[in-house]
Short mmCIF file of C-alpha atoms in Angstrom, two decimals:
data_model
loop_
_atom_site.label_atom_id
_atom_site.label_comp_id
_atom_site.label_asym_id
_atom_site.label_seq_id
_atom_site.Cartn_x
_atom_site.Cartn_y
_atom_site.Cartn_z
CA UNK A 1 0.00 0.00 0.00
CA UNK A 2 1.23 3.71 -0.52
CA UNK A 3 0.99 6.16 2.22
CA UNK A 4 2.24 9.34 1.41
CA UNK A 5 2.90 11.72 4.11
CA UNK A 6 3.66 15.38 4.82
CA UNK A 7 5.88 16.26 7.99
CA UNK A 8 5.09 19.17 8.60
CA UNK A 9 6.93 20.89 11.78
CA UNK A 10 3.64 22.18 12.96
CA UNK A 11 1.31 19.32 11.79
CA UNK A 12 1.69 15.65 10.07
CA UNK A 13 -0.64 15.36 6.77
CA UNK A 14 -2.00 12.49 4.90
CA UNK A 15 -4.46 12.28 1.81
CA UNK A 16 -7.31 12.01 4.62
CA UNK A 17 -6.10 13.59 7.83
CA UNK A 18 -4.73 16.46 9.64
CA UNK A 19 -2.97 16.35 13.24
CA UNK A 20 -0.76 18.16 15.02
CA UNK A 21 3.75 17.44 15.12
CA UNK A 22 3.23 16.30 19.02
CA UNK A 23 3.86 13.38 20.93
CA UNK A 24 4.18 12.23 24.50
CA UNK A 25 5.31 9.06 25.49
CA UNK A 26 4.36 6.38 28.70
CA UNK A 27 6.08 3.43 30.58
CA UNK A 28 2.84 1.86 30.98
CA UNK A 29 -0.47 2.21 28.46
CA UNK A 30 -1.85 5.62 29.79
CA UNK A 31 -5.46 5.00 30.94
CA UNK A 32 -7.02 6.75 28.69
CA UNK A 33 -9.52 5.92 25.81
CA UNK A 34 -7.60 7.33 23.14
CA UNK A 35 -5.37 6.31 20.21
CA UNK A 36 -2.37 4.60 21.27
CA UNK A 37 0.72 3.45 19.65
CA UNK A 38 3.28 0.44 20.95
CA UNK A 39 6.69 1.02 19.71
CA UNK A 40 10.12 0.75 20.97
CA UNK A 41 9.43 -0.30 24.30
CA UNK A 42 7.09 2.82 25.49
CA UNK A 43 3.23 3.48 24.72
CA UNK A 44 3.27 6.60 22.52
CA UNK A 45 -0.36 9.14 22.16
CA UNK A 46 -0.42 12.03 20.00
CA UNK A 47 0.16 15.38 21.66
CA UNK A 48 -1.54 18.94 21.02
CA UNK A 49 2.13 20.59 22.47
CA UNK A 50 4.10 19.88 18.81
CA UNK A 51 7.89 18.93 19.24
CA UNK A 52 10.15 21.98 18.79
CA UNK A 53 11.58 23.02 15.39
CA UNK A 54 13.65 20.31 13.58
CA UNK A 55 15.81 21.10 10.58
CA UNK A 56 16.66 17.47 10.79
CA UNK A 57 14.03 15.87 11.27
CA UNK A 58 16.09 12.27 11.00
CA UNK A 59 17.94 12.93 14.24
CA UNK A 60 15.82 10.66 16.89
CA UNK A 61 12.75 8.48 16.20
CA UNK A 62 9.85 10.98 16.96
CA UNK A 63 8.87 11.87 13.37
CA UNK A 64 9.15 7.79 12.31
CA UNK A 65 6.84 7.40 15.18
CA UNK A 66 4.17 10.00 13.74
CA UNK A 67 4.37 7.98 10.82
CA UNK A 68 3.68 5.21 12.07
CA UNK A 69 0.59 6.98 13.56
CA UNK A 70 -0.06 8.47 9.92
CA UNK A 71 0.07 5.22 8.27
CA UNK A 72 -2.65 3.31 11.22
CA UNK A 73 -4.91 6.39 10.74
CA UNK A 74 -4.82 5.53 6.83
CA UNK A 75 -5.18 1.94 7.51
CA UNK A 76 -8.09 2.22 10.02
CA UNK A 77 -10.07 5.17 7.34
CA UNK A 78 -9.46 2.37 4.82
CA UNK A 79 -10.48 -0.79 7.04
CA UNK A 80 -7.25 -2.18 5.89
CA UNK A 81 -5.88 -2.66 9.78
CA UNK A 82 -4.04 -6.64 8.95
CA UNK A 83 -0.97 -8.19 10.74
CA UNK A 84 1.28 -7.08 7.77
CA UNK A 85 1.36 -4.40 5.53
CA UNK A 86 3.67 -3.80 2.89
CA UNK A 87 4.34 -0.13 2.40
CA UNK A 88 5.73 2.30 -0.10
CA UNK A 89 5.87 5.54 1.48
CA UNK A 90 5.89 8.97 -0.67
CA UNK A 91 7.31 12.23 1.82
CA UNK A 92 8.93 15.22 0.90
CA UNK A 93 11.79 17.83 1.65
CA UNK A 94 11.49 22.02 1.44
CA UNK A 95 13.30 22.47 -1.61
CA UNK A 96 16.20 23.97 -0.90
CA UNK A 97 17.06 20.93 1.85
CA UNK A 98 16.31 18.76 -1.07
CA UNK A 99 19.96 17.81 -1.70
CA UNK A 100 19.48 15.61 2.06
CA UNK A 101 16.28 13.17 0.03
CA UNK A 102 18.97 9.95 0.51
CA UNK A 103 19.56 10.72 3.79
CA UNK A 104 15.70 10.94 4.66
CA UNK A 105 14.51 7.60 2.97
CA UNK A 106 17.18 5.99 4.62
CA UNK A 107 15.76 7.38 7.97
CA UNK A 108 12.40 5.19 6.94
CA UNK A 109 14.02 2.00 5.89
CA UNK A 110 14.12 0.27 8.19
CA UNK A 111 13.00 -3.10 6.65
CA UNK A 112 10.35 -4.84 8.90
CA UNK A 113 8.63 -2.97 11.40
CA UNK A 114 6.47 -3.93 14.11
CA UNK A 115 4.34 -2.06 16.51
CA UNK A 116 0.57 -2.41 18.01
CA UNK A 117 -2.22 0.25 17.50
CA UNK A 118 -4.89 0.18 19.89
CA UNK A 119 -4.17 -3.18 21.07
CA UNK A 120 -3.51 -4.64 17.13
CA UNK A 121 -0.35 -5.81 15.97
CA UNK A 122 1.09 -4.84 13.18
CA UNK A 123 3.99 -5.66 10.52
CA UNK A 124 5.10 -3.31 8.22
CA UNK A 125 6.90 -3.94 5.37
CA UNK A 126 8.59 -0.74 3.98
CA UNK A 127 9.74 -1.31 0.10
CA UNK A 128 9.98 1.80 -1.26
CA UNK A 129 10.30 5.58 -0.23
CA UNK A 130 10.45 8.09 -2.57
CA UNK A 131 11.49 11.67 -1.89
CA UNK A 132 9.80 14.40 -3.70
CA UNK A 133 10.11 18.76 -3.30
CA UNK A 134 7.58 20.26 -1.04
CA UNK A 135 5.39 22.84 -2.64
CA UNK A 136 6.06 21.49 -6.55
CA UNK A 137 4.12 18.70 -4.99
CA UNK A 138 1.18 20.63 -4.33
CA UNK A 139 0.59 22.07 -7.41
CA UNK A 140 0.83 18.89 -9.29
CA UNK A 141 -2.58 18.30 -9.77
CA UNK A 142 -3.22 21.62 -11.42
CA UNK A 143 0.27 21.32 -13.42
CA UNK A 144 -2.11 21.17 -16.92
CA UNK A 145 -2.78 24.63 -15.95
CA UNK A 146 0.99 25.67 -15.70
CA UNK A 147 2.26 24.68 -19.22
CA UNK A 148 1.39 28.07 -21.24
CA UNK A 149 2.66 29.95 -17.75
CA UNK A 150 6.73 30.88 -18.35
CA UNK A 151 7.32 31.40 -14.86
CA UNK A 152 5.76 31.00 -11.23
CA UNK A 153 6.98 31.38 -7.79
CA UNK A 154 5.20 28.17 -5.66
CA UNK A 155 5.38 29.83 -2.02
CA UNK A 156 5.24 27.49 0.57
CA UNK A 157 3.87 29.59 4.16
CA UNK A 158 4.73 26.60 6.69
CA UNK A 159 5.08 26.29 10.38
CA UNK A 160 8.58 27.44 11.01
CA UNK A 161 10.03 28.26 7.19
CA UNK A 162 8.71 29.88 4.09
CA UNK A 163 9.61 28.05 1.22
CA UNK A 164 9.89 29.02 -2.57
CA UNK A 165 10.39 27.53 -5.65
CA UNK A 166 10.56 28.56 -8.88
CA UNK A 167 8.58 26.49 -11.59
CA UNK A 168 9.46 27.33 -15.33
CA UNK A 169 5.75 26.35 -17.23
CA UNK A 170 5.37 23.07 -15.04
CA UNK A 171 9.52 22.10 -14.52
CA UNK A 172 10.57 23.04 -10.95
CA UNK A 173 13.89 24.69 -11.32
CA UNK A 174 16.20 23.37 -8.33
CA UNK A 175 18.51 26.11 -8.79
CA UNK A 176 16.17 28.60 -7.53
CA UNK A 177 15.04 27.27 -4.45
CA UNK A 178 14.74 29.52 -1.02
CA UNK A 179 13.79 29.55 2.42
CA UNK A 180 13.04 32.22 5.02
CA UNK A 181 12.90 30.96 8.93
CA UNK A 182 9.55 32.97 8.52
CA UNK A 183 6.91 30.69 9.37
CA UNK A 184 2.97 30.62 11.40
CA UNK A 185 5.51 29.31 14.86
CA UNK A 186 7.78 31.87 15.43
CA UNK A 187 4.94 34.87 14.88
CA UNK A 188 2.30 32.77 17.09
CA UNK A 189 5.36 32.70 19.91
CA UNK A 190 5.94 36.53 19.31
CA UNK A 191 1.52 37.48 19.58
CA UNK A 192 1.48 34.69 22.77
CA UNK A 193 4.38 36.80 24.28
CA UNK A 194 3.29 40.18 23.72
CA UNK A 195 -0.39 39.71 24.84
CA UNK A 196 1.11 37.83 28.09
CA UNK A 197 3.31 40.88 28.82
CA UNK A 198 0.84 43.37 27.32
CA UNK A 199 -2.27 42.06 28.44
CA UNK A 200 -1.43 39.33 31.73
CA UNK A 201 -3.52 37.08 29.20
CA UNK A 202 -2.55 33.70 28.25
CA UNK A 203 -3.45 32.92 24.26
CA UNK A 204 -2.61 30.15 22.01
CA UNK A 205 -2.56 29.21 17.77
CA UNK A 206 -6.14 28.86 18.06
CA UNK A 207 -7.29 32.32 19.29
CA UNK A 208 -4.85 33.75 16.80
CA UNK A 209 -6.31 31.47 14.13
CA UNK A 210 -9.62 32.77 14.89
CA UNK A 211 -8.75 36.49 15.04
CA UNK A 212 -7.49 36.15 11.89
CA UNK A 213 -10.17 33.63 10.03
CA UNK A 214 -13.25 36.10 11.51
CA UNK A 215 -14.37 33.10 14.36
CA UNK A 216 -16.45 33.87 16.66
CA UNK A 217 -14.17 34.81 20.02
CA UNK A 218 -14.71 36.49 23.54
CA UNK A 219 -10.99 38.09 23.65
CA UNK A 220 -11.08 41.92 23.98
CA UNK A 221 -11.27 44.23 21.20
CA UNK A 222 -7.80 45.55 22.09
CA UNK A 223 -6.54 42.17 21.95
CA UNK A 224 -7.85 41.01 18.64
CA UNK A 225 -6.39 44.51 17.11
CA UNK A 226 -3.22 43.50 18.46
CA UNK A 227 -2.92 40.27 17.00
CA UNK A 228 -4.31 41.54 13.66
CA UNK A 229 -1.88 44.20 13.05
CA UNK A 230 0.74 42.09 13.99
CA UNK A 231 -0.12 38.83 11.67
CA UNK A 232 -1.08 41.66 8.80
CA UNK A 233 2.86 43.15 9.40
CA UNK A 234 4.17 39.44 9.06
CA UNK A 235 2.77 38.79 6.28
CA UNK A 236 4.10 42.16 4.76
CA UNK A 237 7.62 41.15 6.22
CA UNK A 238 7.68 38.17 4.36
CA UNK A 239 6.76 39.77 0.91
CA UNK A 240 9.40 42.37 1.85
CA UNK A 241 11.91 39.85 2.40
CA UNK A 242 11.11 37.86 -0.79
CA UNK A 243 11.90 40.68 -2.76
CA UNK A 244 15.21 41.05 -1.20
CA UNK A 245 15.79 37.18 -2.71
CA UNK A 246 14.91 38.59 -6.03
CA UNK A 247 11.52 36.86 -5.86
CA UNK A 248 9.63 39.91 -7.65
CA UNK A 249 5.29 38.85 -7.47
CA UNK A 250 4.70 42.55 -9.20
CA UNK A 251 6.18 40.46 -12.53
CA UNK A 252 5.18 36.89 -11.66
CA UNK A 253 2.35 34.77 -10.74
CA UNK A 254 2.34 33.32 -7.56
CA UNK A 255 0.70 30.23 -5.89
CA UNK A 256 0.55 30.22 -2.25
CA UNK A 257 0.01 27.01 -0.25
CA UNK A 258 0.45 25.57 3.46
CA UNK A 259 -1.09 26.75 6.49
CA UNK A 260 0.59 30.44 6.63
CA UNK A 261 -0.95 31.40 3.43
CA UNK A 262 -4.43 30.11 4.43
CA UNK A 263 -3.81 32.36 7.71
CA UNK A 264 -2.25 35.31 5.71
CA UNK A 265 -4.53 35.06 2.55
CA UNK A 266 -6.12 38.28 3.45
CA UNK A 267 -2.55 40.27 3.26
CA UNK A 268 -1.57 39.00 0.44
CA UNK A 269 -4.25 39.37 -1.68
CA UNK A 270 -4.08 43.18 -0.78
CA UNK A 271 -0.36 43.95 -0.97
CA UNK A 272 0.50 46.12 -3.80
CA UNK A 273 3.52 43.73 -3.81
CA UNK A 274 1.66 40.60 -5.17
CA UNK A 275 0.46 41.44 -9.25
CA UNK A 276 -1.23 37.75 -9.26
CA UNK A 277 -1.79 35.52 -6.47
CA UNK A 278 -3.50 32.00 -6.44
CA UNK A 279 -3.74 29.99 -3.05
CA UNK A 280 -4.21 25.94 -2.50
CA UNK A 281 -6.32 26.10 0.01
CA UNK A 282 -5.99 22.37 1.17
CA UNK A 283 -3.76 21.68 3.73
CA UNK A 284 -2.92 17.83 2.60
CA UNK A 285 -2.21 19.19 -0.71
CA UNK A 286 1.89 18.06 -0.31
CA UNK A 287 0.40 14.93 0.37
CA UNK A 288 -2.22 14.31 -1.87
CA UNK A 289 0.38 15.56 -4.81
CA UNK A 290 3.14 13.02 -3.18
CA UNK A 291 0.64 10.37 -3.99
CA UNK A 292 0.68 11.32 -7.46
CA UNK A 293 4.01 11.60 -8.28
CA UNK A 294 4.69 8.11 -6.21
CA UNK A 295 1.94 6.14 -8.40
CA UNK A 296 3.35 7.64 -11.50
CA UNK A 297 6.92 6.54 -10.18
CA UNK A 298 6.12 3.15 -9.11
CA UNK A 299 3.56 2.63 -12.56
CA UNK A 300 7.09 3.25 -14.30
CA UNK A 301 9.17 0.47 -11.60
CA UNK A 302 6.61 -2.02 -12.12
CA UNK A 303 8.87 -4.29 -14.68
CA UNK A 304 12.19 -3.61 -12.48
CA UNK A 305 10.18 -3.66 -9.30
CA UNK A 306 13.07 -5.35 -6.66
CA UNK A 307 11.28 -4.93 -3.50
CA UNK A 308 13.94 -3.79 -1.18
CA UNK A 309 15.29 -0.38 -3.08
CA UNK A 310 14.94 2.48 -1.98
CA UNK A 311 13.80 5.66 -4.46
CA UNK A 312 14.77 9.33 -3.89
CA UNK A 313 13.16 11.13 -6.85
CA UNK A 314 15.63 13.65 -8.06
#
């Protein structure tokens, strides 16, 4: 079966679900009625408090356990929960860390793996995992749309960077790849620390998510104007700081994806620094173009298929 996955730093994604980068672990099965992984000797739950920026995310097991949670969500949606599984996984890289693919499949292959899910065992089998560039990978089911367009910037608004690549008519050009440490994390930890010390009031990513979205809320006025002028300027600060990467959206289209640009959609659309803006609006969009590009890839491996490679798409 293929699972392909998005690891996100603020939240895991899958063709079907959404849930948040967190994890805490037990000695013993917590007592609670909840989902709960077996792996490694400890009882693993998912966690609303997501683990702390990773540029690596292949230096200890915590994102292989989340997918191991992605792939038992998958397998539960599809009824497909069975002793063994074999698995070819699709993920992805920002762009510009896209040089490392080797080095991340080789952080999933780890041949068979067991674990138990809410009590059932489990065997997975992982085959294949191919590597693909976050952000090209979203726009790949709209790429028919693309071919007549010379240039476009795909800006990828995530939870700690801001990716951006440049696609020439629908080829990603891996020479142009950047990334800003501008991301939906670091602002959120600026608003939560200025209301605190403004305010004595503790917030979190939701309130600021629903300040900014028009939800319904009971925070003050003055707080709500706080945190609006200060997502609307960090929005603007990432525009401004695009253009000092020569990434110029008065003379390019643009399509904005991940969570920031659902948050900042707003901004953008009203900057006098953005000529032509189009959003993906679907947070498993990474995912749900991984999938693509993965069926596409292994379609092509069928007649060489050797069950123990591993693919980094480059």
């Amino acid at each position: 079966m293929l699972f392909p996955i998005d690891h996100g730093n603020s939240q895991m994604k899958t063709t079907n679900f959404v849930f948040s980068s967190g994890l805490a672990d037990y000695p013993i099965r917590p007592p609670v009625d909840t989902e709960v992984l077996e792996y490694g000797g400890k009882f693993w739950t998912l966690s609303g408090q997501r683990i702390s920026y990773m540029r690596d995310k292949t230096k200890d097991d915590r994102y292989f356990i989340l997918t191991l949670f992605a792939i038992a969500k998958e397998l539960q949606h599809s009824n497909s929960l069975s002793p063994m599984v074999e698995t070819d996984l699709a993920v992805g890289l920002p762009p510009e860390h896209y040089a490392l693919r080797q080095r991340f499949a080789d952080y999933f292959k780890r041949g068979a793996v067991n674990f138990v899910f809410n009590g059932m065992p489990i065997c997975l089998m992982i085959r294949h995992v191919m590597v693909y560039p976050q952000a090209y990978a979203a726009v790949v089911p709209q790429s028919h749309l693309l071919k007549e367009v010379p240039r476009t910037f795909i800006i990828d608004i995530g939870g700690f960077t801001t990716d951006v690549m440049l696609l020439r008519r629908t080829e990603p050009d891996m020479q142009f790849c950047r990334s800003l440490e501008m991301g939906v994390i670091p602002m959120s930890n600026d608003i939560i620390g200025r209301v605190s010390a403004l305010y004595d009031m503790k917030i979190e990513d939701d309130h600021i998510a629903d300040i900014i979205q028009g939800r319904n809320t009971i925070l003050p006025q003055e707080v709500r104007e706080a945190v609006f002028t200060t997502v609307r300027d960090y929005a603007y600060g990432i525009l401004d700081k695009l253009r000092e990467l020569q990434v110029d959206l008065r003379a390019n289209p643009a399509i904005f994806i991940g969570g920031g640009s659902i948050l900042f959609k707003s901004f953008l659309e009203e900057s006098p620094l953005v000529a032509k803006a189009d959003f993906v609006l679907d947070p498993k969009a990474n995912a749900i173009g991984y999938g693509m590009l993965a069926t596409a890839q292994l379609r092509r491996m069928m007649p060489q298929n050797n069950g123990g490679e591993i693919f980094a798409q480059g």
